[in-house]
Amino acid sequence: MDAAGQRWYKDALLYEVSVRAFADSNGDGIGDFRGLTRRLDYLEGLGASAVWLLPFQQSPWRDDGYDITDHYAVDPSVGDLGDFVRFVEQAHDRGLRVLIDLVLNHTSNEHPWFQAARAGDERFRDYYVWSDTRPPDAEKGIVFPGVQKTTWSYDRAAKQWYFHRFYEFQPDLNIANPVVRDEMEKIIGFWLNLGISGFRVDAVPFLIEPVSAANTAPGPEFDWLHTFRSYITWRAGDAVLLGEANVERDQVQDYFGVGGMHMLFNFEANQQLWLALAREEAAPLVEALRDTAGIPGADQWGTFLRNNDELDLGRLSDEDRRLVFKRFGPSKRMQLYDRGIRRRLAPMLGGDRRLLELAFAVLLALPGTPVVFYGDEIGMGDDLSLRERDAVRTPMQWSSGPNGGFSSAPRSHLVLPPISRGAFSYRRVNVAEQHRDPSSFLHFVRRAIRARRELRALGIGDWEAVRVHDPAVLALRYHVEDQELLAVHNLSSARVRVRGLDADGLTDAFANREYAAASRSVELDGYGFRWLQNVAAGY
Ligand code: MG
């Protein structure tokens, strides 16, 4: 097996950011690359090792940039290619890598390819998927139930039906067409040459599944995924593919391995983590971790608490989903597509500092590479008056000044309004104040990330879930080289004394507070946690 530590992405912390919502440098109300570049010191101080940028390419922004009209251009609202390259350079100067979203499953319907295709240009017709008649399965496989009504729409200019897995303004590219695959390689090579370290690949299962109107298409084209990966490895040996593939447990292996993704988001662990928090029982999460263990040595899970989408609970049983809804998203307006919660971390946890610290500790202690969604490190809130997933995409809250320090533009010009009312208003929750206050949540998160970095066993070590008597306790034991680590977390509000853990000779490396030395039993506050390591590897 490879020396695991040499794979940068196995020992990393990713920070997910929307350029448009982060920092506006020119006062037009839209976050931009210059603004983001100025905030790189903040990301370095947080302890991030890579920044994952949500789409920023030229787009009419009908689906938050996932509807691209030019894959080679930076949208003018966020800057130009020069600004992008300078951002990458400055990130590299701070040891930060850059990952970008790769959206190849579809384009915007305003993309010149689609416009040429519908106008009858033969060269581009086959870039998309067409049908003379409305396919009988047009209502199957809808991604956004309630918002989207069909996956085939009629185009009057083309006089044909076209396929769109997502919204009707996002026609799917025809991956069965070798010319389209060649276009995709060109796009990948272009961005790699600008110095990025990899891609978050949008909608992988759809990307590799050819579609035809007759529904005679074969299954997923893993061969093509292999070609795709070897092309990337050839162009940039240490570049990584982080896939969004919300597939069933038994399909996961197909997406990993020498020909697949280097990393996949662990949706299974994410949903079971929320169920575990709702039940105050570690079992669902432990089972998910065991079920998703055993991936190839060079590969890695991406773990997360929340992201820019709704919290998808589609894998849970109806009963379990109801329980998570009841605890973390009880009202209808907090829910989305009948299976998700469109809230941010801090409001879901009721702003309870103990629970917030516990959630971050669990995230950082899970096997995998943690991905932190911008703003969650200061406990930002959501705005349920905004449509769908915009609720969790409000601007970063930098200070108690106008617009939370995000932009000097009038509020009506902002990309989205910053949260200005209630317990999560930027007047109460912002970077500047938490930066000044050593007891703030931001400082806790910084310490936790630093602790994780120093404890190399987390992330790259071999691990096992330790069986303990108390159902509320999540205990993970790691080891790498001479370092041994025991990470113990109490998911319940009741104080516990955990017996049966072999904690002799282990000392606290990081915990929610100072505890008396652990021995045969490990004491934990309600929602408390302790990361213990063997003295030989400590200081
Ligand atoms: Mg701007």
Coordinates of C-alpha atoms and ligand atoms in Angstrom, one line a residue:
M1 CA 0.0 0.0 0.0
D2 CA 1.1 3.6 -0.6
A3 CA 2.5 5.7 2.2
A4 CA -0.9 7.2 3.1
G5 CA 0.5 10.4 4.4
Q6 CA 2.0 11.3 1.0
R7 CA -1.5 11.8 -0.4
W8 CA -2.2 15.4 0.4
Y9 CA -6.0 15.0 0.2
K10 CA -6.0 12.3 2.9
D11 CA -4.7 14.7 5.5
A12 CA -6.4 17.9 4.4
L13 CA -9.2 20.1 5.4
L14 CA -11.4 21.6 2.7
Y15 CA -13.2 24.8 2.9
E16 CA -16.3 25.2 0.7
V17 CA -16.9 28.7 -0.5
S18 CA -19.2 30.6 -2.9
V19 CA -17.1 33.4 -4.5
R20 CA -20.3 35.5 -5.0
A21 CA -21.3 35.3 -1.3
F22 CA -17.9 35.6 0.4
A23 CA -16.5 39.1 0.0
D24 CA -17.3 42.0 -2.4
S25 CA -14.2 44.1 -3.2
N26 CA -15.8 46.6 -5.7
G27 CA -19.0 47.5 -4.0
D28 CA -21.3 46.1 -6.7
G29 CA -23.1 43.8 -4.2
I30 CA -21.5 40.6 -5.5
G31 CA -18.6 38.8 -4.0
D32 CA -15.6 38.5 -6.3
F33 CA -12.2 37.0 -6.7
R34 CA -10.4 40.1 -5.4
G35 CA -12.5 40.0 -2.3
L36 CA -11.8 36.3 -1.8
T37 CA -8.1 36.9 -2.3
R38 CA -8.1 39.5 0.5
R39 CA -9.6 36.9 2.8
L40 CA -7.0 34.2 2.2
D41 CA -5.3 35.1 5.5
Y42 CA -8.5 34.3 7.2
L43 CA -8.7 30.8 5.6
E44 CA -5.0 30.2 6.4
G45 CA -5.6 31.2 10.0
L46 CA -8.6 28.8 10.2
G47 CA -6.3 25.9 9.2
A48 CA -7.8 25.1 5.9
S49 CA -5.5 23.3 3.5
A50 CA -7.6 23.6 0.3
V51 CA -10.4 25.8 -0.9
W52 CA -13.2 24.3 -2.9
L53 CA -14.9 27.0 -5.1
L54 CA -18.5 26.7 -6.1
P55 CA -19.2 27.5 -9.8
F56 CA -17.9 30.9 -10.9
Q57 CA -17.8 30.4 -14.7
Q58 CA -19.9 32.5 -17.0
S59 CA -23.5 31.9 -16.2
P60 CA -27.0 33.5 -16.2
W61 CA -27.1 32.4 -12.5
R62 CA -30.5 30.7 -12.7
D63 CA -29.1 27.7 -10.7
D64 CA -26.4 29.4 -8.6
G65 CA -23.8 29.0 -11.5
Y66 CA -24.5 25.3 -12.2
D67 CA -25.9 26.6 -15.5
I68 CA -22.7 27.5 -17.4
T69 CA -22.6 29.4 -20.7
D70 CA -18.8 29.4 -21.1
H71 CA -16.6 26.9 -19.3
Y72 CA -13.4 28.9 -20.1
A73 CA -14.5 32.2 -18.7
V74 CA -14.8 33.7 -15.2
D75 CA -18.2 35.3 -14.9
P76 CA -17.7 39.1 -15.2
S77 CA -19.6 39.6 -11.9
V78 CA -16.8 37.9 -10.0
G79 CA -13.8 39.1 -12.0
D80 CA -11.7 37.8 -14.9
L81 CA -9.2 35.1 -15.6
G82 CA -6.4 37.4 -14.3
D83 CA -8.1 37.8 -11.0
F84 CA -8.6 34.0 -10.8
V85 CA -4.9 33.3 -11.5
R86 CA -3.8 35.9 -9.0
F87 CA -6.1 34.2 -6.4
V88 CA -4.6 30.8 -7.1
E89 CA -1.1 32.3 -6.8
Q90 CA -1.8 33.9 -3.5
A91 CA -3.5 30.8 -2.2
H92 CA -0.4 28.8 -3.1
D93 CA 1.8 31.3 -1.3
R94 CA -0.1 30.4 1.8
G95 CA 0.1 26.7 1.2
L96 CA -3.5 26.5 0.2
R97 CA -4.6 24.4 -2.7
V98 CA -7.6 25.3 -4.9
L99 CA -10.3 22.9 -6.1
I100 CA -13.1 24.0 -8.4
D101 CA -16.5 22.7 -9.2
L102 CA -16.6 20.8 -12.5
V103 CA -20.1 20.9 -14.0
L104 CA -20.1 18.7 -17.2
N105 CA -23.4 16.9 -16.9
H106 CA -25.2 19.7 -18.5
T107 CA -24.9 23.3 -19.7
S108 CA -27.1 26.4 -19.6
N109 CA -29.7 26.5 -22.4
E110 CA -28.1 29.8 -23.2
H111 CA -24.7 28.1 -23.9
P112 CA -23.6 28.7 -27.6
W113 CA -23.5 24.9 -28.1
F114 CA -27.2 24.6 -27.2
Q115 CA -28.2 27.7 -29.2
A116 CA -26.3 26.3 -32.2
A117 CA -27.8 22.9 -31.7
R118 CA -31.4 24.1 -31.5
A119 CA -30.9 26.4 -34.6
G120 CA -30.0 23.2 -36.5
D121 CA -26.2 23.4 -36.7
E122 CA -25.3 19.8 -37.4
R123 CA -22.0 20.0 -35.6
F124 CA -23.6 20.8 -32.3
R125 CA -26.9 18.9 -32.6
D126 CA -25.4 15.7 -31.2
Y127 CA -23.9 17.6 -28.2
Y128 CA -27.2 17.1 -26.5
V129 CA -29.8 14.4 -26.2
W130 CA -32.9 14.7 -28.5
S131 CA -36.1 12.9 -29.2
D132 CA -38.8 13.3 -31.9
T133 CA -41.5 12.3 -29.5
R134 CA -42.0 12.8 -25.8
P135 CA -40.4 9.7 -24.2
P136 CA -42.8 7.7 -22.0
D137 CA -40.4 7.9 -19.0
A138 CA -40.3 11.7 -19.0
E139 CA -41.5 12.0 -15.4
K140 CA -39.0 9.5 -14.0
G141 CA -35.8 10.3 -12.2
I142 CA -36.7 13.9 -11.3
V143 CA -34.1 15.4 -9.1
F144 CA -36.1 18.3 -7.7
P145 CA -39.6 17.0 -7.0
G146 CA -42.2 19.7 -6.6
V147 CA -40.0 22.2 -8.4
Q148 CA -39.2 20.3 -11.6
K149 CA -42.0 18.5 -13.5
T150 CA -40.3 16.5 -16.2
T151 CA -36.9 15.5 -17.5
W152 CA -37.8 16.0 -21.2
S153 CA -38.9 19.4 -22.6
Y154 CA -39.9 20.5 -26.0
D155 CA -37.8 23.0 -27.9
R156 CA -39.8 25.0 -30.5
A157 CA -36.7 26.0 -32.6
A158 CA -35.4 22.5 -32.7
K159 CA -38.9 21.0 -33.0
Q160 CA -37.7 18.1 -30.8
W161 CA -37.7 17.1 -27.1
Y162 CA -34.4 17.5 -25.2
F163 CA -33.3 15.7 -22.1
H164 CA -32.5 17.5 -18.8
R165 CA -31.8 15.6 -15.6
F166 CA -32.1 18.9 -13.6
Y167 CA -34.0 22.1 -14.5
E168 CA -35.4 22.6 -18.0
F169 CA -32.9 25.4 -18.6
Q170 CA -30.0 22.9 -18.1
P171 CA -29.9 20.5 -21.1
D172 CA -27.8 17.4 -20.5
L173 CA -24.7 17.0 -22.6
N174 CA -24.5 13.8 -24.7
I175 CA -21.6 11.9 -23.2
A176 CA -22.0 9.1 -25.7
N177 CA -20.6 11.6 -28.3
P178 CA -16.8 11.4 -28.4
V179 CA -16.6 15.0 -29.6
V180 CA -18.4 16.0 -26.3
R181 CA -15.9 14.0 -24.3
D182 CA -13.1 15.7 -26.1
E183 CA -14.6 19.1 -25.2
M184 CA -14.7 18.0 -21.6
E185 CA -11.0 17.0 -21.6
K186 CA -10.1 20.4 -23.0
I187 CA -12.0 22.1 -20.2
I188 CA -10.3 20.0 -17.6
G189 CA -6.8 20.6 -19.1
F190 CA -7.5 24.3 -19.2
W191 CA -8.2 24.7 -15.5
L192 CA -5.4 22.3 -14.5
N193 CA -3.0 24.5 -16.4
L194 CA -4.1 27.5 -14.3
G195 CA -2.8 25.8 -11.2
I196 CA -5.7 24.1 -9.5
S197 CA -5.3 20.9 -7.6
G198 CA -8.5 19.2 -8.6
F199 CA -12.2 19.2 -9.1
R200 CA -15.3 18.6 -7.2
V201 CA -17.2 16.6 -9.8
D202 CA -20.9 17.5 -9.9
A203 CA -23.5 14.7 -10.3
V204 CA -21.1 11.8 -11.2
P205 CA -23.7 9.0 -11.6
F206 CA -25.6 11.1 -14.1
L207 CA -22.4 12.3 -15.9
I208 CA -21.4 8.7 -16.8
E209 CA -24.9 7.4 -17.6
P210 CA -25.7 7.8 -21.3
V211 CA -29.4 8.6 -22.0
S212 CA -31.4 8.1 -25.1
A213 CA -35.0 8.6 -25.9
A214 CA -35.5 4.9 -26.7
N215 CA -34.2 4.1 -23.3
T216 CA -31.9 1.6 -24.8
A217 CA -28.7 3.1 -23.3
P218 CA -26.4 0.8 -21.5
G219 CA -25.5 1.3 -17.8
P220 CA -23.0 3.7 -16.4
E221 CA -19.9 4.0 -18.5
F222 CA -17.1 3.3 -16.0
D223 CA -14.6 2.9 -18.8
W224 CA -15.1 6.5 -19.6
L225 CA -14.6 7.5 -16.0
H226 CA -11.3 5.6 -16.1
T227 CA -10.2 7.5 -19.2
F228 CA -11.2 10.7 -17.5
R229 CA -9.1 9.9 -14.4
S230 CA -6.1 8.9 -16.3
Y231 CA -6.2 12.0 -18.4
I232 CA -6.2 14.1 -15.2
T233 CA -3.4 12.1 -13.6
W234 CA -1.4 12.5 -16.8
R235 CA -1.9 16.3 -16.8
A236 CA -1.4 16.8 -13.1
G237 CA -0.2 13.9 -11.0
D238 CA -1.4 15.2 -7.6
A239 CA -4.8 16.5 -8.8
V240 CA -7.8 15.0 -7.1
L241 CA -11.3 14.2 -8.2
L242 CA -13.9 14.7 -5.4
G243 CA -17.1 13.2 -6.6
E244 CA -20.7 13.9 -5.8
A245 CA -22.2 10.5 -6.1
N246 CA -25.1 10.0 -3.8
V247 CA -25.3 6.2 -4.7
E248 CA -26.3 3.1 -2.7
R249 CA -23.7 1.4 -0.5
D250 CA -23.2 -1.5 -2.8
Q251 CA -22.4 0.8 -5.8
V252 CA -19.8 2.9 -4.0
Q253 CA -16.9 0.6 -4.9
D254 CA -17.6 1.2 -8.6
Y255 CA -16.8 4.9 -8.2
F256 CA -13.5 4.5 -6.3
G257 CA -10.4 2.6 -7.3
V258 CA -7.7 3.2 -9.9
G259 CA -10.2 4.3 -12.5
G260 CA -12.6 6.3 -10.4
M261 CA -12.7 9.2 -8.0
H262 CA -10.0 9.8 -5.4
M263 CA -12.6 11.0 -3.0
L264 CA -16.4 10.8 -2.7
F265 CA -18.6 12.6 -0.3
N266 CA -19.8 10.2 2.4
F267 CA -23.6 10.9 2.2
E268 CA -24.3 7.7 4.1
A269 CA -22.3 8.8 7.1
N270 CA -23.7 12.3 6.8
Q271 CA -27.3 11.2 7.0
Q272 CA -26.6 8.7 9.8
L273 CA -24.7 11.3 11.7
W274 CA -27.8 13.5 11.8
L275 CA -29.9 10.5 12.8
A276 CA -27.4 9.7 15.6
L277 CA -27.6 13.3 16.8
A278 CA -31.4 13.2 16.7
R279 CA -31.5 9.9 18.6
E280 CA -28.6 10.7 20.8
E281 CA -27.3 7.3 19.9
A282 CA -24.0 6.5 18.2
A283 CA -25.2 3.2 16.6
P284 CA -26.5 4.6 13.2
L285 CA -23.3 6.5 12.6
V286 CA -21.0 3.6 13.7
E287 CA -22.9 1.3 11.3
A288 CA -22.5 3.7 8.5
L289 CA -18.8 4.1 9.1
R290 CA -18.4 0.3 9.2
D291 CA -20.4 -0.1 6.0
T292 CA -18.4 2.5 4.2
A293 CA -15.0 1.3 5.4
G294 CA -12.6 -0.7 3.3
I295 CA -12.2 1.6 0.3
P296 CA -9.0 1.4 -1.7
G297 CA -5.9 2.7 0.2
A298 CA -5.3 5.7 -2.0
D299 CA -8.9 6.8 -1.8
Q300 CA -10.6 8.9 0.8
W301 CA -14.1 9.9 2.0
G302 CA -15.1 13.5 2.1
T303 CA -17.0 14.1 5.3
F304 CA -19.2 17.0 6.1
L305 CA -21.9 18.3 8.4
R306 CA -23.7 20.7 6.0
N307 CA -23.1 22.1 2.6
N308 CA -24.6 24.5 0.1
D309 CA -27.5 22.1 -0.7
E310 CA -30.3 20.9 1.5
L311 CA -29.4 18.2 4.1
D312 CA -30.6 15.2 2.1
L313 CA -32.3 12.6 4.3
G314 CA -33.4 10.4 1.4
R315 CA -31.6 7.3 2.6
L316 CA -33.3 7.2 6.0
S317 CA -36.5 5.2 6.6
D318 CA -39.7 7.3 6.9
E319 CA -39.7 6.9 10.6
D320 CA -36.0 7.9 11.0
R321 CA -36.5 10.9 8.7
R322 CA -39.5 12.0 10.7
L323 CA -37.4 11.9 13.8
V324 CA -34.6 14.0 12.3
F325 CA -37.2 16.5 10.9
K326 CA -38.8 16.7 14.3
R327 CA -35.5 17.5 16.1
F328 CA -33.7 19.6 13.5
G329 CA -36.3 20.9 11.0
P330 CA -39.8 20.7 12.5
S331 CA -41.6 23.3 10.3
K332 CA -42.6 22.7 6.7
R333 CA -40.7 25.8 5.6
M334 CA -37.4 24.3 6.9
Q335 CA -37.9 21.3 4.7
L336 CA -37.3 20.8 1.0
Y337 CA -38.4 18.2 -1.6
D338 CA -40.0 16.2 1.3
R339 CA -36.7 14.6 2.1
G340 CA -34.3 17.4 3.1
I341 CA -33.7 20.3 5.5
R342 CA -32.7 23.7 4.1
R343 CA -31.1 25.0 7.3
R344 CA -27.6 25.7 8.4
L345 CA -25.7 23.9 11.1
A346 CA -26.0 26.4 14.0
P347 CA -29.8 27.0 13.8
M348 CA -30.4 23.2 13.4
L349 CA -28.5 22.7 16.7
G350 CA -30.5 25.5 18.3
G351 CA -27.4 27.7 18.6
D352 CA -26.3 25.4 21.5
R353 CA -22.6 25.9 21.9
R354 CA -22.1 22.4 23.4
L355 CA -23.8 20.7 20.5
L356 CA -22.0 22.9 18.0
E357 CA -18.6 21.9 19.5
L358 CA -19.6 18.3 19.6
A359 CA -20.7 18.3 16.0
F360 CA -17.4 19.8 14.8
A361 CA -15.4 17.4 17.0
V362 CA -17.3 14.4 15.5
L363 CA -16.7 15.7 12.0
L364 CA -13.0 16.2 12.6
A365 CA -12.7 12.8 14.2
L366 CA -14.4 10.8 11.5
P367 CA -12.4 8.7 9.1
G368 CA -12.1 10.9 6.0
T369 CA -11.3 14.4 5.0
P370 CA -13.5 17.1 6.5
V371 CA -15.2 19.7 4.3
V372 CA -16.4 22.8 6.1
F373 CA -19.1 25.0 4.6
Y374 CA -18.2 28.7 4.7
G375 CA -19.8 30.5 7.7
D376 CA -20.4 27.3 9.8
E377 CA -17.1 28.0 11.6
I378 CA -18.7 31.1 13.1
G379 CA -22.2 29.5 13.6
M380 CA -23.9 31.5 10.8
G381 CA -27.7 31.2 10.5
D382 CA -30.1 30.7 7.6
D383 CA -32.8 32.9 6.0
L384 CA -36.0 30.8 5.4
S385 CA -37.7 33.6 3.6
L386 CA -35.4 33.0 0.7
R387 CA -36.3 30.5 -2.0
E388 CA -35.2 26.9 -1.7
R389 CA -31.5 26.4 -1.0
D390 CA -30.8 30.1 -1.1
A391 CA -31.7 29.9 2.6
V392 CA -28.2 28.6 3.4
R393 CA -26.3 30.7 0.8
T394 CA -26.4 34.2 2.4
P395 CA -23.3 36.4 2.5
M396 CA -20.4 35.7 4.8
Q397 CA -20.7 37.8 8.0
W398 CA -17.4 39.6 8.6
S399 CA -18.4 42.3 11.0
S400 CA -21.2 44.2 12.7
G401 CA -20.9 47.0 10.1
P402 CA -23.3 47.6 7.2
N403 CA -24.2 44.4 5.3
G404 CA -22.1 42.5 7.8
G405 CA -18.9 43.8 6.1
F406 CA -19.7 41.7 3.0
S407 CA -20.2 44.6 0.7
S408 CA -20.5 48.4 0.6
A409 CA -23.4 48.3 -1.9
P410 CA -27.0 49.3 -1.0
R411 CA -28.8 46.3 0.5
S412 CA -31.1 46.1 -2.5
H413 CA -28.1 45.4 -4.8
L414 CA -26.7 42.5 -2.9
V415 CA -26.5 39.0 -4.4
L416 CA -28.5 37.8 -1.4
P417 CA -29.4 39.8 1.8
P418 CA -27.2 39.1 4.8
I419 CA -28.9 37.9 7.9
S420 CA -29.8 41.0 9.8
R421 CA -32.4 39.9 12.3
G422 CA -32.6 37.6 15.3
A423 CA -30.0 35.6 17.1
F424 CA -28.0 34.9 13.9
S425 CA -27.9 38.5 12.7
Y426 CA -24.5 39.7 11.6
R427 CA -24.6 42.2 14.5
R428 CA -24.3 39.2 16.8
V429 CA -22.6 36.6 14.7
N430 CA -19.5 37.8 12.8
V431 CA -15.8 37.1 12.2
A432 CA -14.5 40.3 13.7
E433 CA -16.0 39.9 17.1
Q434 CA -15.2 36.2 17.3
H435 CA -11.7 36.9 16.2
R436 CA -11.2 39.3 19.2
D437 CA -12.8 36.9 21.7
P438 CA -10.6 33.9 22.6
S439 CA -13.6 32.1 24.0
S440 CA -15.6 32.3 20.7
F441 CA -16.8 29.5 18.6
L442 CA -14.4 30.5 15.8
H443 CA -11.5 30.1 18.2
F444 CA -12.8 26.7 19.2
V445 CA -13.0 25.6 15.6
R446 CA -9.4 26.9 14.9
R447 CA -8.1 25.0 17.9
A448 CA -10.0 21.8 16.9
I449 CA -8.6 22.0 13.3
R450 CA -5.1 22.6 14.6
A451 CA -5.4 19.6 17.0
R452 CA -6.6 17.4 14.2
R453 CA -3.6 18.4 12.1
E454 CA -1.2 17.6 14.9
L455 CA -2.9 14.3 15.5
R456 CA -1.9 12.7 12.3
A457 CA -3.7 9.5 13.1
L458 CA -7.0 11.3 12.4
G459 CA -7.6 11.1 8.7
I460 CA -4.8 8.9 7.7
G461 CA -4.6 6.3 10.5
D462 CA -6.2 2.9 10.6
W463 CA -9.3 3.0 12.8
E464 CA -11.9 1.0 14.5
A465 CA -15.1 1.8 16.3
V466 CA -14.8 0.7 19.9
R467 CA -17.8 -1.1 21.4
V468 CA -18.8 0.7 24.6
H469 CA -21.7 0.0 27.0
D470 CA -23.3 3.4 26.8
P471 CA -25.3 3.8 23.6
A472 CA -24.8 7.6 23.4
V473 CA -21.0 7.3 23.2
L474 CA -19.1 7.3 19.9
A475 CA -15.6 5.9 20.5
L476 CA -13.1 5.7 17.6
R477 CA -9.6 4.3 18.0
Y478 CA -6.9 5.3 15.5
H479 CA -3.3 4.4 15.1
V480 CA -0.6 5.3 12.7
E481 CA 3.1 4.5 13.3
D482 CA 3.7 5.0 17.0
Q483 CA 0.7 7.3 17.5
E484 CA -2.5 5.9 19.1
L485 CA -5.6 8.0 19.5
L486 CA -8.9 7.5 21.2
A487 CA -11.6 9.9 20.2
V488 CA -14.7 9.7 22.5
H489 CA -17.9 11.7 22.1
N490 CA -21.0 11.8 24.1
L491 CA -24.1 12.4 21.9
S492 CA -26.4 12.8 24.8
S493 CA -27.1 15.7 27.2
A494 CA -26.5 13.4 30.2
R495 CA -23.0 13.2 31.8
V496 CA -21.5 9.8 31.4
R497 CA -18.6 7.7 32.7
V498 CA -17.5 5.4 30.0
R499 CA -16.1 2.1 31.1
G500 CA -14.4 -0.6 29.1
L501 CA -12.2 1.7 27.2
D502 CA -8.5 0.9 27.5
A503 CA -7.4 4.5 28.2
D504 CA -4.5 3.7 30.5
G505 CA -1.4 5.7 29.4
L506 CA -3.5 8.1 27.2
T507 CA -3.7 11.8 27.9
D508 CA -6.0 14.5 26.7
A509 CA -4.8 16.0 23.4
F510 CA -8.1 18.0 22.9
A511 CA -11.4 18.1 24.7
N512 CA -14.4 20.3 25.4
R513 CA -12.8 21.2 28.8
E514 CA -10.1 20.0 31.1
Y515 CA -10.8 16.7 32.7
A516 CA -9.2 14.6 35.4
A517 CA -6.8 12.1 33.9
A518 CA -8.5 9.1 32.2
S519 CA -7.8 5.6 33.4
R520 CA -10.1 2.7 33.4
S521 CA -13.0 4.9 32.8
V522 CA -13.4 8.1 30.8
E523 CA -15.6 10.9 32.1
L524 CA -17.6 13.0 29.7
D525 CA -19.9 16.0 30.1
G526 CA -23.3 16.0 28.4
Y527 CA -22.3 16.6 24.7
G528 CA -18.7 16.4 25.8
F529 CA -15.8 14.9 23.9
R530 CA -12.2 14.0 24.5
W531 CA -9.4 13.1 22.1
L532 CA -6.8 11.1 24.0
Q533 CA -3.4 10.1 22.7
N534 CA -0.6 7.9 23.9
V535 CA 2.2 9.8 25.7
A536 CA 4.9 8.4 23.5
A537 CA 3.5 10.4 20.6
G538 CA 2.5 13.5 22.6
Y539 CA 4.5 16.3 24.0
Ligands
MG1 MG -18.1 42.6 -6.5

